[in-house]
Amino acid sequence: MLTKRAHRSESVTSSSLAAWNRPLTATDLEELERLLAESGVGGAEEITQAKTESNGLGLFVRSLVGLDRGAAKTALAGFLDRKPLGANQIEFVGLIVDHLTEHGVMPASLLYESPFTDVSPRGPDGLFSLTQVEELIEVLDRLRGTAIAA
């Protein structure tokens, strides 16, 4: 099976992939698949298995290379710029940036698990208004969408 370690050791331009905060096209994914196959990281069967288990090659690659910290902050910039945040809110958003940097995408359900509940036992609901929580979820969904071919 393709692994994070194997992929990084054969780096298929992982730094440029991490900076992608734009929707991937079918052509992008075809090129990624070709690069993975040519790099010897995995054969066609392993690539197919990784695509299946990760709900697509784009999400698989994003999970391997993460998201550039700057791209993660840019994605959250609109949310951060709307109104001043308190210390716990800033810490909470920082945890989101950390997760995105490491994993590339983040399901909204994780906002209600540790380490987020270590900052606020009720997750984002204990720190933000309903509108703000919905905004955070929209950002996470949008980032996930950029890893799926348009």
C-alpha positions as a LaTeX table, in Angstrom:
\begin{tabular}{lrrr}
\hline
Residue & $x$ (\AA) & $y$ (\AA) & $z$ (\AA) \\
\hline
Met1 & 0.00 & 0.00 & 0.00 \\
Leu2 & 1.11 & 3.54 & $-0.66$ \\
Thr3 & 2.24 & 5.23 & 2.51 \\
Lys4 & 3.12 & 8.73 & 3.62 \\
Arg5 & 6.73 & 7.74 & 4.13 \\
Ala6 & 7.06 & 6.12 & 0.71 \\
His7 & 5.42 & 9.05 & $-1.00$ \\
Arg8 & 7.59 & 11.63 & 0.70 \\
Ser9 & 10.74 & 9.66 & $-0.03$ \\
Glu10 & 9.89 & 9.73 & $-3.73$ \\
Ser11 & 8.46 & 13.26 & $-3.47$ \\
Val12 & 6.22 & 14.02 & $-6.42$ \\
Thr13 & 6.58 & 17.78 & $-6.01$ \\
Ser14 & 5.00 & 17.58 & $-2.58$ \\
Ser15 & 5.74 & 21.22 & $-1.75$ \\
Ser16 & 3.82 & 22.44 & $-4.78$ \\
Leu17 & 0.96 & 20.05 & $-4.00$ \\
Ala18 & 0.77 & 21.31 & $-0.44$ \\
Ala19 & 0.36 & 24.86 & $-1.66$ \\
Trp20 & $-2.60$ & 23.97 & $-3.89$ \\
Asn21 & $-5.63$ & 25.70 & $-2.53$ \\
Arg22 & $-7.45$ & 25.58 & $-5.82$ \\
Pro23 & $-9.74$ & 22.92 & $-7.22$ \\
Leu24 & $-7.91$ & 20.06 & $-8.87$ \\
Thr25 & $-8.95$ & 19.22 & $-12.41$ \\
Ala26 & $-9.32$ & 15.75 & $-13.86$ \\
Thr27 & $-6.13$ & 16.51 & $-15.83$ \\
Asp28 & $-4.28$ & 17.34 & $-12.59$ \\
Leu29 & $-5.32$ & 14.01 & $-11.09$ \\
Glu30 & $-4.36$ & 12.08 & $-14.22$ \\
Glu31 & $-0.93$ & 13.71 & $-14.09$ \\
Leu32 & $-0.58$ & 12.91 & $-10.38$ \\
Glu33 & $-1.52$ & 9.31 & $-11.00$ \\
Arg34 & 1.02 & 9.09 & $-13.84$ \\
Leu35 & 3.75 & 10.64 & $-11.64$ \\
Leu36 & 3.01 & 8.21 & $-8.82$ \\
Ala37 & 3.15 & 5.24 & $-11.17$ \\
Glu38 & 6.37 & 6.43 & $-12.82$ \\
Ser39 & 8.05 & 7.17 & $-9.49$ \\
Gly40 & 7.77 & 3.53 & $-8.50$ \\
Val41 & 5.99 & 4.40 & $-5.26$ \\
Gly42 & 3.20 & 2.02 & $-6.12$ \\
Gly43 & 1.75 & 0.01 & $-8.94$ \\
Ala44 & $-1.62$ & 0.46 & $-10.57$ \\
Glu45 & $-3.30$ & $-1.85$ & $-8.04$ \\
Glu46 & $-1.89$ & 0.06 & $-5.06$ \\
Ile47 & $-2.85$ & 3.41 & $-6.57$ \\
Thr48 & $-6.38$ & 2.13 & $-7.18$ \\
Gln49 & $-6.59$ & 0.87 & $-3.59$ \\
Ala50 & $-5.38$ & 4.23 & $-2.23$ \\
Lys51 & $-7.92$ & 6.08 & $-4.37$ \\
Thr52 & $-10.72$ & 3.83 & $-3.13$ \\
Glu53 & $-9.78$ & 4.05 & 0.55 \\
Ser54 & $-9.32$ & 7.83 & 0.44 \\
Asn55 & $-12.37$ & 8.63 & $-1.69$ \\
Gly56 & $-10.22$ & 9.75 & $-4.60$ \\
Leu57 & $-6.64$ & 10.42 & $-5.59$ \\
Gly58 & $-6.86$ & 14.12 & $-4.79$ \\
Leu59 & $-7.85$ & 13.48 & $-1.19$ \\
Phe60 & $-5.22$ & 10.76 & $-0.90$ \\
Val61 & $-2.45$ & 13.05 & $-2.12$ \\
Arg62 & $-3.67$ & 15.94 & 0.03 \\
Ser63 & $-3.61$ & 13.63 & 3.07 \\
Leu64 & 0.01 & 12.74 & 2.27 \\
Val65 & 1.43 & 16.19 & 1.69 \\
Gly66 & $-0.90$ & 18.24 & 3.88 \\
Leu67 & $-1.69$ & 21.84 & 3.09 \\
Asp68 & 0.83 & 24.64 & 3.14 \\
Arg69 & 0.47 & 26.66 & 6.36 \\
Gly70 & 0.07 & 29.86 & 4.34 \\
Ala71 & $-2.66$ & 28.29 & 2.21 \\
Ala72 & $-4.47$ & 27.09 & 5.35 \\
Lys73 & $-4.30$ & 30.58 & 6.88 \\
Thr74 & $-5.44$ & 32.15 & 3.61 \\
Ala75 & $-8.42$ & 29.79 & 3.50 \\
Leu76 & $-9.40$ & 30.94 & 7.00 \\
Ala77 & $-8.55$ & 34.62 & 6.41 \\
Gly78 & $-12.11$ & 35.68 & 5.69 \\
Phe79 & $-13.26$ & 34.07 & 8.90 \\
Leu80 & $-10.44$ & 35.61 & 10.92 \\
Asp81 & $-10.90$ & 39.10 & 9.51 \\
Arg82 & $-14.59$ & 39.46 & 10.34 \\
Lys83 & $-14.28$ & 40.33 & 14.02 \\
Pro84 & $-11.65$ & 40.25 & 16.76 \\
Leu85 & $-11.15$ & 36.85 & 18.35 \\
Gly86 & $-10.38$ & 36.03 & 21.97 \\
Ala87 & $-7.41$ & 33.94 & 23.10 \\
Asn88 & $-9.32$ & 30.63 & 23.16 \\
Gln89 & $-10.82$ & 31.32 & 19.75 \\
Ile90 & $-7.38$ & 32.07 & 18.32 \\
Glu91 & $-6.01$ & 28.87 & 19.86 \\
Phe92 & $-8.93$ & 26.89 & 18.41 \\
Val93 & $-8.37$ & 28.30 & 14.91 \\
Gly94 & $-4.63$ & 27.63 & 15.31 \\
Leu95 & $-5.43$ & 23.97 & 15.94 \\
Ile96 & $-7.44$ & 23.91 & 12.71 \\
Val97 & $-4.48$ & 25.39 & 10.82 \\
Asp98 & $-2.16$ & 22.81 & 12.41 \\
His99 & $-4.46$ & 19.95 & 11.40 \\
Leu100 & $-4.81$ & 21.22 & 7.84 \\
Thr101 & $-1.06$ & 21.68 & 7.56 \\
Glu102 & $-0.46$ & 18.08 & 8.58 \\
His103 & $-3.44$ & 16.31 & 6.99 \\
Gly104 & $-4.57$ & 18.60 & 4.17 \\
Val105 & $-8.28$ & 18.28 & 4.86 \\
Met106 & $-10.41$ & 18.06 & 7.96 \\
Pro107 & $-13.91$ & 16.73 & 8.48 \\
Ala108 & $-16.03$ & 19.12 & 10.54 \\
Ser109 & $-16.76$ & 16.31 & 13.01 \\
Leu110 & $-13.18$ & 16.61 & 14.31 \\
Leu111 & $-14.05$ & 20.05 & 15.69 \\
Tyr112 & $-15.95$ & 18.16 & 18.40 \\
Glu113 & $-13.02$ & 15.91 & 19.39 \\
Ser114 & $-9.70$ & 16.38 & 21.17 \\
Pro115 & $-7.61$ & 18.54 & 20.85 \\
Phe116 & $-10.42$ & 20.96 & 19.98 \\
Thr117 & $-12.53$ & 19.95 & 22.97 \\
Asp118 & $-9.48$ & 20.52 & 25.15 \\
Val119 & $-9.86$ & 24.23 & 24.32 \\
Ser120 & $-13.66$ & 24.19 & 24.54 \\
Pro121 & $-15.54$ & 21.11 & 25.80 \\
Arg122 & $-18.42$ & 21.94 & 23.44 \\
Gly123 & $-16.10$ & 22.30 & 20.46 \\
Pro124 & $-16.68$ & 25.38 & 18.32 \\
Asp125 & $-20.20$ & 25.78 & 19.73 \\
Gly126 & $-18.69$ & 26.89 & 23.03 \\
Leu127 & $-16.56$ & 29.60 & 21.42 \\
Phe128 & $-18.31$ & 30.87 & 18.33 \\
Ser129 & $-21.77$ & 31.93 & 17.23 \\
Leu130 & $-23.83$ & 29.57 & 15.08 \\
Thr131 & $-23.03$ & 31.73 & 12.05 \\
Gln132 & $-19.30$ & 31.53 & 12.78 \\
Val133 & $-19.45$ & 27.74 & 13.24 \\
Glu134 & $-21.25$ & 27.44 & 9.90 \\
Glu135 & $-18.53$ & 29.61 & 8.32 \\
Leu136 & $-15.79$ & 27.38 & 9.72 \\
Ile137 & $-17.53$ & 24.30 & 8.36 \\
Glu138 & $-17.92$ & 25.98 & 4.95 \\
Val139 & $-14.17$ & 26.68 & 4.88 \\
Leu140 & $-13.38$ & 23.05 & 5.73 \\
Asp141 & $-15.81$ & 21.81 & 3.07 \\
Arg142 & $-14.34$ & 24.19 & 0.50 \\
Leu143 & $-10.80$ & 22.96 & 1.24 \\
Arg144 & $-11.96$ & 19.37 & 0.85 \\
Gly145 & $-13.56$ & 20.35 & $-2.43$ \\
Thr146 & $-10.27$ & 21.71 & $-3.76$ \\
Ala147 & $-8.76$ & 18.24 & $-3.42$ \\
Ile148 & $-11.53$ & 16.63 & $-5.47$ \\
Ala149 & $-11.41$ & 16.93 & $-9.26$ \\
Ala150 & $-13.73$ & 19.55 & $-10.70$ \\
\hline
\end{tabular}
